Each structure stands twice: as structure tokens, then as C-alpha cells.
PDB file of C-alpha atoms and ligand atoms in Angstrom:
ATOM      1  CA  UNK A   1      38.226  84.177 182.650  1.00  0.00           C
ATOM      2  CA  UNK A   2      34.864  82.864 183.825  1.00  0.00           C
ATOM      3  CA  UNK A   3      35.046  80.748 186.941  1.00  0.00           C
ATOM      4  CA  UNK A   4      31.975  79.138 188.419  1.00  0.00           C
ATOM      5  CA  UNK A   5      30.462  80.786 191.479  1.00  0.00           C
ATOM      6  CA  UNK A   6      31.758  78.203 193.962  1.00  0.00           C
ATOM      7  CA  UNK A   7      35.310  78.624 192.767  1.00  0.00           C
ATOM      8  CA  UNK A   8      34.966  82.394 192.809  1.00  0.00           C
ATOM      9  CA  UNK A   9      33.687  82.308 196.398  1.00  0.00           C
ATOM     10  CA  UNK A  10      36.466  79.937 197.466  1.00  0.00           C
ATOM     11  CA  UNK A  11      39.046  82.243 195.834  1.00  0.00           C
ATOM     12  CA  UNK A  12      37.632  85.196 197.784  1.00  0.00           C
ATOM     13  CA  UNK A  13      37.706  83.236 201.061  1.00  0.00           C
ATOM     14  CA  UNK A  14      41.296  82.164 200.371  1.00  0.00           C
ATOM     15  CA  UNK A  15      42.316  85.772 199.789  1.00  0.00           C
ATOM     16  CA  UNK A  16      40.783  86.882 203.095  1.00  0.00           C
ATOM     17  CA  UNK A  17      42.931  84.376 205.019  1.00  0.00           C
ATOM     18  CA  UNK A  18      46.073  84.347 202.891  1.00  0.00           C
ATOM     19  CA  UNK A  19      46.177  88.054 202.117  1.00  0.00           C
ATOM     20  CA  UNK A  20      46.587  89.524 198.650  1.00  0.00           C
ATOM     21  CA  UNK A  21      47.854  86.930 196.197  1.00  0.00           C
ATOM     22  CA  UNK A  22      51.048  88.187 194.521  1.00  0.00           C
ATOM     23  CA  UNK A  23      51.176  88.220 190.729  1.00  0.00           C
ATOM     24  CA  UNK A  24      53.089  85.402 189.037  1.00  0.00           C
ATOM     25  CA  UNK A  25      52.281  82.647 191.529  1.00  0.00           C
ATOM     26  CA  UNK A  26      53.291  79.154 190.508  1.00  0.00           C
ATOM     27  CA  UNK A  27      50.593  76.596 191.382  1.00  0.00           C
ATOM     28  CA  UNK A  28      51.759  73.369 192.972  1.00  0.00           C
ATOM     29  CA  UNK A  29      49.642  70.280 193.646  1.00  0.00           C
ATOM     30  CA  UNK A  30      51.382  67.533 195.573  1.00  0.00           C
ATOM     31  CA  UNK A  31      50.844  63.804 195.420  1.00  0.00           C
ATOM     32  CA  UNK A  32      50.560  61.006 197.967  1.00  0.00           C
ATOM     33  CA  UNK A  33      53.222  61.354 200.659  1.00  0.00           C
ATOM     34  CA  UNK A  34      54.851  64.241 198.744  1.00  0.00           C
ATOM     35  CA  UNK A  35      53.545  67.286 200.623  1.00  0.00           C
ATOM     36  CA  UNK A  36      56.857  67.858 202.437  1.00  0.00           C
ATOM     37  CA  UNK A  37      57.940  70.584 200.004  1.00  0.00           C
ATOM     38  CA  UNK A  38      55.640  72.826 202.078  1.00  0.00           C
ATOM     39  CA  UNK A  39      58.525  73.077 204.561  1.00  0.00           C
ATOM     40  CA  UNK A  40      60.595  74.777 201.834  1.00  0.00           C
ATOM     41  CA  UNK A  41      58.089  77.630 201.536  1.00  0.00           C
ATOM     42  CA  UNK A  42      59.057  80.870 203.255  1.00  0.00           C
ATOM     43  CA  UNK A  43      56.585  83.561 204.393  1.00  0.00           C
ATOM     44  CA  UNK A  44      54.088  80.707 204.619  1.00  0.00           C
ATOM     45  CA  UNK A  45      50.386  81.250 205.247  1.00  0.00           C
ATOM     46  CA  UNK A  46      47.746  78.595 204.983  1.00  0.00           C
ATOM     47  CA  UNK A  47      44.070  77.783 205.051  1.00  0.00           C
ATOM     48  CA  UNK A  48      42.472  74.347 205.404  1.00  0.00           C
ATOM     49  CA  UNK A  49      40.575  73.488 202.231  1.00  0.00           C
ATOM     50  CA  UNK A  50      37.645  72.488 204.492  1.00  0.00           C
ATOM     51  CA  UNK A  51      37.265  76.219 205.231  1.00  0.00           C
ATOM     52  CA  UNK A  52      36.922  77.117 201.552  1.00  0.00           C
ATOM     53  CA  UNK A  53      33.243  77.271 200.572  1.00  0.00           C
ATOM     54  CA  UNK A  54      32.331  74.539 198.134  1.00  0.00           C
ATOM     55  CA  UNK A  55      35.748  72.866 198.216  1.00  0.00           C
ATOM     56  CA  UNK A  56      35.119  69.116 197.991  1.00  0.00           C
ATOM     57  CA  UNK A  57      36.362  67.098 200.982  1.00  0.00           C
ATOM     58  CA  UNK A  58      39.699  65.251 200.638  1.00  0.00           C
ATOM     59  CA  UNK A  59      39.518  61.749 202.086  1.00  0.00           C
ATOM     60  CA  UNK A  60      42.611  60.040 200.677  1.00  0.00           C
ATOM     61  CA  UNK A  61      45.337  59.016 203.136  1.00  0.00           C
ATOM     62  CA  UNK A  62      48.477  61.169 202.903  1.00  0.00           C
ATOM     63  CA  UNK A  63      46.514  64.180 201.619  1.00  0.00           C
ATOM     64  CA  UNK A  64      46.260  66.924 204.211  1.00  0.00           C
ATOM     65  CA  UNK A  65      43.792  69.311 202.540  1.00  0.00           C
ATOM     66  CA  UNK A  66      45.596  72.629 202.890  1.00  0.00           C
ATOM     67  CA  UNK A  67      46.073  75.596 200.558  1.00  0.00           C
ATOM     68  CA  UNK A  68      49.356  77.358 201.258  1.00  0.00           C
ATOM     69  CA  UNK A  69      50.812  80.606 200.035  1.00  0.00           C
ATOM     70  CA  UNK A  70      54.545  81.115 200.327  1.00  0.00           C
ATOM     71  CA  UNK A  71      57.719  81.712 198.396  1.00  0.00           C
ATOM     72  CA  UNK A  72      60.524  79.627 197.015  1.00  0.00           C
ATOM     73  CA  UNK A  73      63.336  82.147 196.763  1.00  0.00           C
ATOM     74  CA  UNK A  74      61.464  85.209 195.520  1.00  0.00           C
ATOM     75  CA  UNK A  75      58.899  83.266 193.489  1.00  0.00           C
ATOM     76  CA  UNK A  76      55.413  83.202 195.008  1.00  0.00           C
ATOM     77  CA  UNK A  77      53.841  79.755 195.193  1.00  0.00           C
ATOM     78  CA  UNK A  78      50.279  78.640 195.852  1.00  0.00           C
ATOM     79  CA  UNK A  79      50.415  75.044 196.969  1.00  0.00           C
ATOM     80  CA  UNK A  80      47.521  72.677 197.291  1.00  0.00           C
ATOM     81  CA  UNK A  81      48.303  69.737 199.487  1.00  0.00           C
ATOM     82  CA  UNK A  82      45.445  67.277 199.479  1.00  0.00           C
ATOM     83  CA  UNK A  83      44.299  66.555 195.991  1.00  0.00           C
ATOM     84  CA  UNK A  84      41.069  64.795 195.249  1.00  0.00           C
ATOM     85  CA  UNK A  85      40.906  61.523 193.367  1.00  0.00           C
ATOM     86  CA  UNK A  86      38.232  59.966 191.218  1.00  0.00           C
ATOM     87  CA  UNK A  87      38.512  56.753 193.242  1.00  0.00           C
ATOM     88  CA  UNK A  88      37.192  58.591 196.302  1.00  0.00           C
ATOM     89  CA  UNK A  89      33.948  58.899 194.401  1.00  0.00           C
ATOM     90  CA  UNK A  90      34.459  62.537 193.466  1.00  0.00           C
ATOM     91  CA  UNK A  91      33.004  63.768 190.227  1.00  0.00           C
ATOM     92  CA  UNK A  92      35.653  64.758 187.652  1.00  0.00           C
ATOM     93  CA  UNK A  93      34.687  68.437 188.022  1.00  0.00           C
ATOM     94  CA  UNK A  94      35.363  68.182 191.775  1.00  0.00           C
ATOM     95  CA  UNK A  95      38.745  66.606 191.115  1.00  0.00           C
ATOM     96  CA  UNK A  96      39.487  69.590 188.857  1.00  0.00           C
ATOM     97  CA  UNK A  97      38.251  72.076 191.465  1.00  0.00           C
ATOM     98  CA  UNK A  98      41.669  72.710 192.998  1.00  0.00           C
ATOM     99  CA  UNK A  99      43.253  73.497 189.633  1.00  0.00           C
ATOM    100  CA  UNK A 100      40.379  75.840 188.765  1.00  0.00           C
ATOM    101  CA  UNK A 101      40.767  77.538 192.142  1.00  0.00           C
ATOM    102  CA  UNK A 102      44.490  78.043 191.552  1.00  0.00           C
ATOM    103  CA  UNK A 103      43.716  79.499 188.117  1.00  0.00           C
ATOM    104  CA  UNK A 104      41.080  81.720 189.737  1.00  0.00           C
ATOM    105  CA  UNK A 105      43.802  83.007 192.061  1.00  0.00           C
ATOM    106  CA  UNK A 106      45.923  83.983 189.075  1.00  0.00           C
ATOM    107  CA  UNK A 107      48.129  80.925 188.555  1.00  0.00           C
ATOM    108  CA  UNK A 108      49.369  80.499 184.966  1.00  0.00           C
ATOM    109  CA  UNK A 109      51.989  77.808 185.586  1.00  0.00           C
ATOM    110  CA  UNK A 110      51.049  74.556 187.272  1.00  0.00           C
ATOM    111  CA  UNK A 111      53.431  71.999 188.772  1.00  0.00           C
ATOM    112  CA  UNK A 112      51.952  68.626 189.698  1.00  0.00           C
ATOM    113  CA  UNK A 113      53.572  65.790 191.572  1.00  0.00           C
ATOM    114  CA  UNK A 114      52.225  62.296 191.994  1.00  0.00           C
ATOM    115  CA  UNK A 115      53.056  58.827 193.206  1.00  0.00           C
ATOM    116  CA  UNK A 116      53.101  56.343 190.345  1.00  0.00           C
ATOM    117  CA  UNK A 117      54.009  52.763 189.592  1.00  0.00           C
ATOM    118  CA  UNK A 118      56.926  52.442 187.165  1.00  0.00           C
ATOM    119  CA  UNK A 119      56.153  50.286 184.116  1.00  0.00           C
ATOM    120  CA  UNK A 120      59.496  50.639 182.342  1.00  0.00           C
ATOM    121  CA  UNK A 121      61.713  47.833 183.659  1.00  0.00           C
ATOM    122  CA  UNK A 122      64.719  50.160 183.500  1.00  0.00           C
ATOM    123  CA  UNK A 123      63.219  52.451 186.116  1.00  0.00           C
ATOM    124  CA  UNK A 124      64.086  52.155 189.801  1.00  0.00           C
ATOM    125  CA  UNK A 125      61.663  52.404 192.700  1.00  0.00           C
ATOM    126  CA  UNK A 126      62.240  55.696 194.460  1.00  0.00           C
ATOM    127  CA  UNK A 127      63.215  57.416 191.194  1.00  0.00           C
ATOM    128  CA  UNK A 128      61.616  60.456 189.581  1.00  0.00           C
ATOM    129  CA  UNK A 129      60.001  60.676 186.146  1.00  0.00           C
ATOM    130  CA  UNK A 130      59.018  63.786 184.263  1.00  0.00           C
ATOM    131  CA  UNK A 131      55.697  63.216 182.533  1.00  0.00           C
ATOM    132  CA  UNK A 132      56.065  63.943 178.819  1.00  0.00           C
ATOM    133  CA  UNK A 133      52.528  62.893 177.886  1.00  0.00           C
ATOM    134  CA  UNK A 134      49.611  60.946 179.274  1.00  0.00           C
ATOM    135  CA  UNK A 135      46.960  58.392 178.394  1.00  0.00           C
ATOM    136  CA  UNK A 136      43.647  59.069 180.087  1.00  0.00           C
ATOM    137  CA  UNK A 137      42.280  55.619 180.923  1.00  0.00           C
ATOM    138  CA  UNK A 138      39.997  56.803 183.703  1.00  0.00           C
ATOM    139  CA  UNK A 139      36.976  56.894 181.415  1.00  0.00           C
ATOM    140  CA  UNK A 140      36.193  60.308 182.986  1.00  0.00           C
ATOM    141  CA  UNK A 141      36.739  63.872 181.867  1.00  0.00           C
ATOM    142  CA  UNK A 142      36.306  67.129 183.795  1.00  0.00           C
ATOM    143  CA  UNK A 143      35.103  68.917 180.662  1.00  0.00           C
ATOM    144  CA  UNK A 144      32.008  66.753 180.174  1.00  0.00           C
ATOM    145  CA  UNK A 145      28.846  68.773 179.871  1.00  0.00           C
ATOM    146  CA  UNK A 146      28.229  72.230 178.456  1.00  0.00           C
ATOM    147  CA  UNK A 147      31.464  74.053 177.740  1.00  0.00           C
ATOM    148  CA  UNK A 148      32.291  77.275 179.500  1.00  0.00           C
ATOM    149  CA  UNK A 149      33.559  79.249 176.496  1.00  0.00           C
ATOM    150  CA  UNK A 150      34.965  81.921 178.792  1.00  0.00           C
ATOM    151  CA  UNK A 151      37.217  79.358 180.480  1.00  0.00           C
ATOM    152  CA  UNK A 152      38.462  77.550 177.388  1.00  0.00           C
ATOM    153  CA  UNK A 153      37.558  75.919 174.085  1.00  0.00           C
ATOM    154  CA  UNK A 154      35.083  73.076 173.629  1.00  0.00           C
ATOM    155  CA  UNK A 155      37.787  70.850 172.147  1.00  0.00           C
ATOM    156  CA  UNK A 156      41.036  71.804 173.869  1.00  0.00           C
ATOM    157  CA  UNK A 157      44.180  70.797 172.045  1.00  0.00           C
ATOM    158  CA  UNK A 158      46.197  68.156 173.912  1.00  0.00           C
ATOM    159  CA  UNK A 159      49.098  67.809 171.469  1.00  0.00           C
ATOM    160  CA  UNK A 160      51.370  69.627 173.939  1.00  0.00           C
ATOM    161  CA  UNK A 161      49.681  68.888 177.248  1.00  0.00           C
ATOM    162  CA  UNK A 162      53.000  69.095 179.112  1.00  0.00           C
ATOM    163  CA  UNK A 163      54.933  72.289 178.526  1.00  0.00           C
ATOM    164  CA  UNK A 164      58.175  71.692 176.657  1.00  0.00           C
ATOM    165  CA  UNK A 165      59.830  74.788 178.085  1.00  0.00           C
ATOM    166  CA  UNK A 166      59.121  73.677 181.659  1.00  0.00           C
ATOM    167  CA  UNK A 167      60.196  70.136 180.799  1.00  0.00           C
ATOM    168  CA  UNK A 168      63.516  71.324 179.439  1.00  0.00           C
ATOM    169  CA  UNK A 169      64.001  73.481 182.533  1.00  0.00           C
ATOM    170  CA  UNK A 170      63.376  70.453 184.804  1.00  0.00           C
ATOM    171  CA  UNK A 171      65.805  68.318 182.780  1.00  0.00           C
ATOM    172  CA  UNK A 172      68.495  71.001 183.031  1.00  0.00           C
ATOM    173  CA  UNK A 173      68.028  71.492 186.770  1.00  0.00           C
ATOM    174  CA  UNK A 174      68.090  67.725 187.386  1.00  0.00           C
ATOM    175  CA  UNK A 175      71.363  67.499 185.484  1.00  0.00           C
ATOM    176  CA  UNK A 176      72.865  70.386 187.462  1.00  0.00           C
ATOM    177  CA  UNK A 177      71.811  68.741 190.726  1.00  0.00           C
ATOM    178  CA  UNK A 178      73.079  65.313 189.669  1.00  0.00           C
ATOM    179  CA  UNK A 179      69.589  63.838 189.979  1.00  0.00           C
ATOM    180  CA  UNK A 180      68.372  61.172 187.623  1.00  0.00           C
ATOM    181  CA  UNK A 181      65.101  62.305 186.031  1.00  0.00           C
ATOM    182  CA  UNK A 182      63.418  59.756 183.791  1.00  0.00           C
ATOM    183  CA  UNK A 183      60.996  60.863 181.091  1.00  0.00           C
ATOM    184  CA  UNK A 184      57.870  59.009 180.123  1.00  0.00           C
ATOM    185  CA  UNK A 185      54.192  58.617 179.457  1.00  0.00           C
ATOM    186  CA  UNK A 186      51.824  58.471 182.435  1.00  0.00           C
ATOM    187  CA  UNK A 187      48.741  56.293 182.227  1.00  0.00           C
ATOM    188  CA  UNK A 188      45.973  57.660 184.412  1.00  0.00           C
ATOM    189  CA  UNK A 189      43.658  54.940 185.729  1.00  0.00           C
ATOM    190  CA  UNK A 190      40.547  55.147 187.885  1.00  0.00           C
ATOM    191  CA  UNK A 191      41.698  52.926 190.766  1.00  0.00           C
ATOM    192  CA  UNK A 192      41.432  52.329 193.637  1.00  0.00           C
ATOM    193  CA  UNK A 193      42.737  48.805 193.178  1.00  0.00           C
ATOM    194  CA  UNK A 194      46.198  48.358 191.786  1.00  0.00           C
ATOM    195  CA  UNK A 195      46.748  46.620 188.465  1.00  0.00           C
ATOM    196  CA  UNK A 196      46.719  42.924 187.734  1.00  0.00           C
ATOM    197  CA  UNK A 197      49.734  41.539 185.849  1.00  0.00           C
ATOM    198  CA  UNK A 198      47.595  41.403 182.678  1.00  0.00           C
ATOM    199  CA  UNK A 199      46.566  45.042 183.073  1.00  0.00           C
ATOM    200  CA  UNK A 200      50.171  46.003 183.708  1.00  0.00           C
ATOM    201  CA  UNK A 201      51.249  44.229 180.510  1.00  0.00           C
ATOM    202  CA  UNK A 202      48.480  46.008 178.598  1.00  0.00           C
ATOM    203  CA  UNK A 203      49.551  49.434 179.908  1.00  0.00           C
ATOM    204  CA  UNK A 204      53.104  48.799 178.769  1.00  0.00           C
ATOM    205  CA  UNK A 205      51.852  47.663 175.350  1.00  0.00           C
ATOM    206  CA  UNK A 206      49.835  50.868 175.113  1.00  0.00           C
ATOM    207  CA  UNK A 207      53.020  52.870 175.484  1.00  0.00           C
ATOM    208  CA  UNK A 208      52.852  53.893 179.137  1.00  0.00           C
ATOM    209  CA  UNK A 209      55.963  54.181 181.298  1.00  0.00           C
ATOM    210  CA  UNK A 210      54.199  54.785 184.604  1.00  0.00           C
ATOM    211  CA  UNK A 211      50.695  54.376 185.998  1.00  0.00           C
ATOM    212  CA  UNK A 212      48.813  56.291 188.635  1.00  0.00           C
ATOM    213  CA  UNK A 213      45.393  57.368 189.822  1.00  0.00           C
ATOM    214  CA  UNK A 214      45.634  61.142 189.551  1.00  0.00           C
ATOM    215  CA  UNK A 215      46.972  63.976 187.400  1.00  0.00           C
ATOM    216  CA  UNK A 216      45.229  63.392 184.062  1.00  0.00           C
ATOM    217  CA  UNK A 217      41.951  64.980 185.207  1.00  0.00           C
ATOM    218  CA  UNK A 218      43.827  67.997 186.567  1.00  0.00           C
ATOM    219  CA  UNK A 219      45.962  68.349 183.451  1.00  0.00           C
ATOM    220  CA  UNK A 220      42.896  68.314 181.202  1.00  0.00           C
ATOM    221  CA  UNK A 221      41.270  71.073 183.297  1.00  0.00           C
ATOM    222  CA  UNK A 222      44.544  73.015 183.358  1.00  0.00           C
ATOM    223  CA  UNK A 223      45.017  72.834 179.590  1.00  0.00           C
ATOM    224  CA  UNK A 224      41.408  73.885 179.059  1.00  0.00           C
ATOM    225  CA  UNK A 225      42.253  77.005 181.091  1.00  0.00           C
ATOM    226  CA  UNK A 226      45.485  77.507 179.131  1.00  0.00           C
ATOM    227  CA  UNK A 227      47.869  76.821 182.030  1.00  0.00           C
ATOM    228  CA  UNK A 228      51.402  75.597 181.366  1.00  0.00           C
ATOM    229  CA  UNK A 229      51.949  72.241 183.078  1.00  0.00           C
ATOM    230  CA  UNK A 230      54.956  70.428 184.503  1.00  0.00           C
ATOM    231  CA  UNK A 231      54.327  67.041 186.140  1.00  0.00           C
ATOM    232  CA  UNK A 232      56.816  64.888 188.032  1.00  0.00           C
ATOM    233  CA  UNK A 233      56.036  61.344 189.129  1.00  0.00           C
ATOM    234  CA  UNK A 234      57.690  59.720 192.073  1.00  0.00           C
ATOM    235  CA  UNK A 235      58.041  56.054 191.123  1.00  0.00           C
ATOM    236  CA  UNK A 236      56.973  54.505 194.386  1.00  0.00           C
ATOM    237  CA  UNK A 237      56.987  50.920 193.143  1.00  0.00           C
ATOM    238  CA  UNK A 238      57.877  48.978 190.053  1.00  0.00           C
ATOM    239  CA  UNK A 239      54.885  47.475 188.387  1.00  0.00           C
ATOM    240  CA  UNK A 240      56.248  44.704 186.161  1.00  0.00           C
ATOM    241  CA  UNK A 241      53.920  41.968 184.877  1.00  0.00           C
ATOM    242  CA  UNK A 242      56.345  39.057 185.133  1.00  0.00           C
ATOM    243  CA  UNK A 243      57.666  39.763 188.610  1.00  0.00           C
ATOM    244  CA  UNK A 244      54.988  41.686 190.395  1.00  0.00           C
ATOM    245  CA  UNK A 245      55.482  42.435 194.043  1.00  0.00           C
ATOM    246  CA  UNK A 246      52.556  43.136 196.283  1.00  0.00           C
ATOM    247  CA  UNK A 247      52.070  46.881 196.627  1.00  0.00           C
ATOM    248  CA  UNK A 248      50.644  48.409 199.773  1.00  0.00           C
ATOM    249  CA  UNK A 249      49.741  51.997 200.530  1.00  0.00           C
ATOM    250  CA  UNK A 250      52.250  51.918 203.393  1.00  0.00           C
ATOM    251  CA  UNK A 251      55.044  50.918 200.994  1.00  0.00           C
ATOM    252  CA  UNK A 252      53.971  53.589 198.469  1.00  0.00           C
ATOM    253  CA  UNK A 253      54.043  56.290 201.158  1.00  0.00           C
ATOM    254  CA  UNK A 254      57.356  55.041 202.605  1.00  0.00           C
ATOM    255  CA  UNK A 255      59.050  55.143 199.176  1.00  0.00           C
ATOM    256  CA  UNK A 256      57.503  58.536 198.403  1.00  0.00           C
ATOM    257  CA  UNK A 257      58.941  59.831 201.687  1.00  0.00           C
ATOM    258  CA  UNK A 258      62.391  58.546 200.707  1.00  0.00           C
ATOM    259  CA  UNK A 259      62.211  60.230 197.296  1.00  0.00           C
ATOM    260  CA  UNK A 260      60.716  63.416 198.685  1.00  0.00           C
ATOM    261  CA  UNK A 261      64.110  64.940 199.404  1.00  0.00           C
ATOM    262  CA  UNK A 262      65.181  64.579 195.750  1.00  0.00           C
ATOM    263  CA  UNK A 263      61.838  65.907 194.541  1.00  0.00           C
ATOM    264  CA  UNK A 264      62.042  68.899 196.870  1.00  0.00           C
ATOM    265  CA  UNK A 265      65.584  69.679 195.712  1.00  0.00           C
ATOM    266  CA  UNK A 266      64.459  69.502 192.084  1.00  0.00           C
ATOM    267  CA  UNK A 267      61.341  71.627 192.539  1.00  0.00           C
ATOM    268  CA  UNK A 268      63.045  74.264 194.659  1.00  0.00           C
ATOM    269  CA  UNK A 269      65.508  74.670 191.787  1.00  0.00           C
ATOM    270  CA  UNK A 270      62.866  74.623 189.045  1.00  0.00           C
ATOM    271  CA  UNK A 271      60.070  76.744 190.533  1.00  0.00           C
ATOM    272  CA  UNK A 272      61.943  80.073 190.798  1.00  0.00           C
ATOM    273  CA  UNK A 273      62.644  79.887 187.049  1.00  0.00           C
ATOM    274  CA  UNK A 274      59.283  78.494 185.937  1.00  0.00           C
TER     275      UNK A 274
HETATM  276  N1  HPA B 301      49.450  51.661 190.101  1.00  0.00           N
HETATM  277  C1  HPA B 301      48.561  52.684 190.165  1.00  0.00           C
HETATM  278  N2  HPA B 301      48.734  53.735 190.945  1.00  0.00           N
HETATM  279  C2  HPA B 301      49.851  53.811 191.681  1.00  0.00           C
HETATM  280  C3  HPA B 301      50.819  52.795 191.658  1.00  0.00           C
HETATM  281  C4  HPA B 301      50.598  51.659 190.823  1.00  0.00           C
HETATM  282  O1  HPA B 301      51.402  50.715 190.755  1.00  0.00           O
HETATM  283  N3  HPA B 301      51.819  53.171 192.504  1.00  0.00           N
HETATM  284  C5  HPA B 301      51.456  54.375 193.020  1.00  0.00           C
HETATM  285  N4  HPA B 301      50.272  54.771 192.520  1.00  0.00           N
END
């Protein structure tokens, strides 16, 4: 697999600090206020992403900017806490950098978490939703420009962007744990402002069940590289056009923190069998 020079250099620097990367690592990228699963990693080693050459700077609140290597049970995990968002002004290829770095370190299975607004009125704030599909409304794409044929095809198929096997595994584990796991379509928007009631109504009409400002760029890059993807949204607020509450970052982070325990329980059950 071809990886651009920056990513290759960052992968080398990561290996110096983290030690040899075991085969079969699951990649994990955590969303706003959802980095607490790091505490579940054993044999943990870490490097600040600021120390990785070429790694774009994370500026978003609630995103620490750390690459961790550890294990959940016996399964090795490479976790990136501190994702980059388009709304920070990052180019789409920079937003995809972390996923490409994980792939460069040998990751074949990618688990993403995010904070999202629930659009389905049946959802509850603080609940979890497995992403079954997405709508990329960011107007951006990390694959713009000349295609790197060694990395993936010019026109990557997106008919199964989210791996059915991993989805079924997550559903089964949620059931075993007695956790409610909704399923739905994630609309990825540019942000940073939240939606107006009219935009919220439009998203629902388009077929979206949740809306957020991340994930779609990473999933496109991951599918281009042929990674299998599982994505879980933490529904930090309900975003309903006819009874919209004001949403603040503080409230989003507080609800994410409350749901983090459920998410950690789910992922610690899923990841060893991914
Ligand atoms: N809209 C967009 N992004 C979000 C939301 C929302 O309501 N909640 C958390 N991230």
C-alpha cells in the first residue's frame, strides 16, 4: 500500500515511541467527549500527535491529540484520541490523515465513535446509534485530486461503507449487555454551527437519523484503503425541528460523558471479536 511520505514518516516516529506494532490491531478514533475508553486499554503506551511529523494540529475542544497503543483483552488496539474536523479549517486530506496513519501502521478494521444530534424523534438523548450508512453533506471529499492507485481505486464503491459483519457483531453484543443500540443513517455536515429548524427538517426528509460534523471524511478515506468500518454515534442531543432546544458544547460533552460508560462497555465487548 502506498502511503504519502508524511504519513510514512509519522508511522515510523510512532513505532519508535510505541514499540513494534502487533499484527491485527484494531484502529479506534474517538469522538467529542468520548476518549475515556483509553482507560480500558491495558499495556498502554502513547505519543502526542503533536510529536508525529506532519500530523495536523487538533484544535477542537474535547480532543486530546494522542495516539495510544494498548490491548482490550488480548486484542491490540491503536487508538487516536483527538480527531480533526473540517470546521477547524483543516483540508479534507488532513482530516483523513489519522485514518491513513492507522492504515499505515497495519490497521485493517476501524472503529469510529462520534457525538451526534439525534433526528429520529424516537431516539433518546444519551443513547447510542450504530451508523448503517451516511450522507456526505460536507461538500468536501478526502479523495479529491489525483488518485493514488496504490492506496485504492479512483471511484471507491460506497454501497457497503459500514461493514455488515461488524454491525451484526455490535448488535449482538449490545443485546447481550442489555444496551439499547439504535441503527440509522448519519448525515455528515460541515459545521461548526448547529442546524436551524429548517435544516433539521430537511435532514430528516433526506433520510438521516442523526447529524454530526465528523466521520464521513474518515469513512471515505478508510473505504478507499479497503478498511472495514464500524461507527457508533453517541446521541448527545435531540435535534427535532418542532421543539428544538438550544444546544451548547458543554451540554454535548456532558451528555457524551454520561453515555461514555455504555459506549465503553459495548466497545470493550466488540473489539476483541472484531
Ligand atoms: N448537529 C450537528 N453536530 C452535532 C450535533 C447536532 O445536533 N450534536 C452533536 N454534534
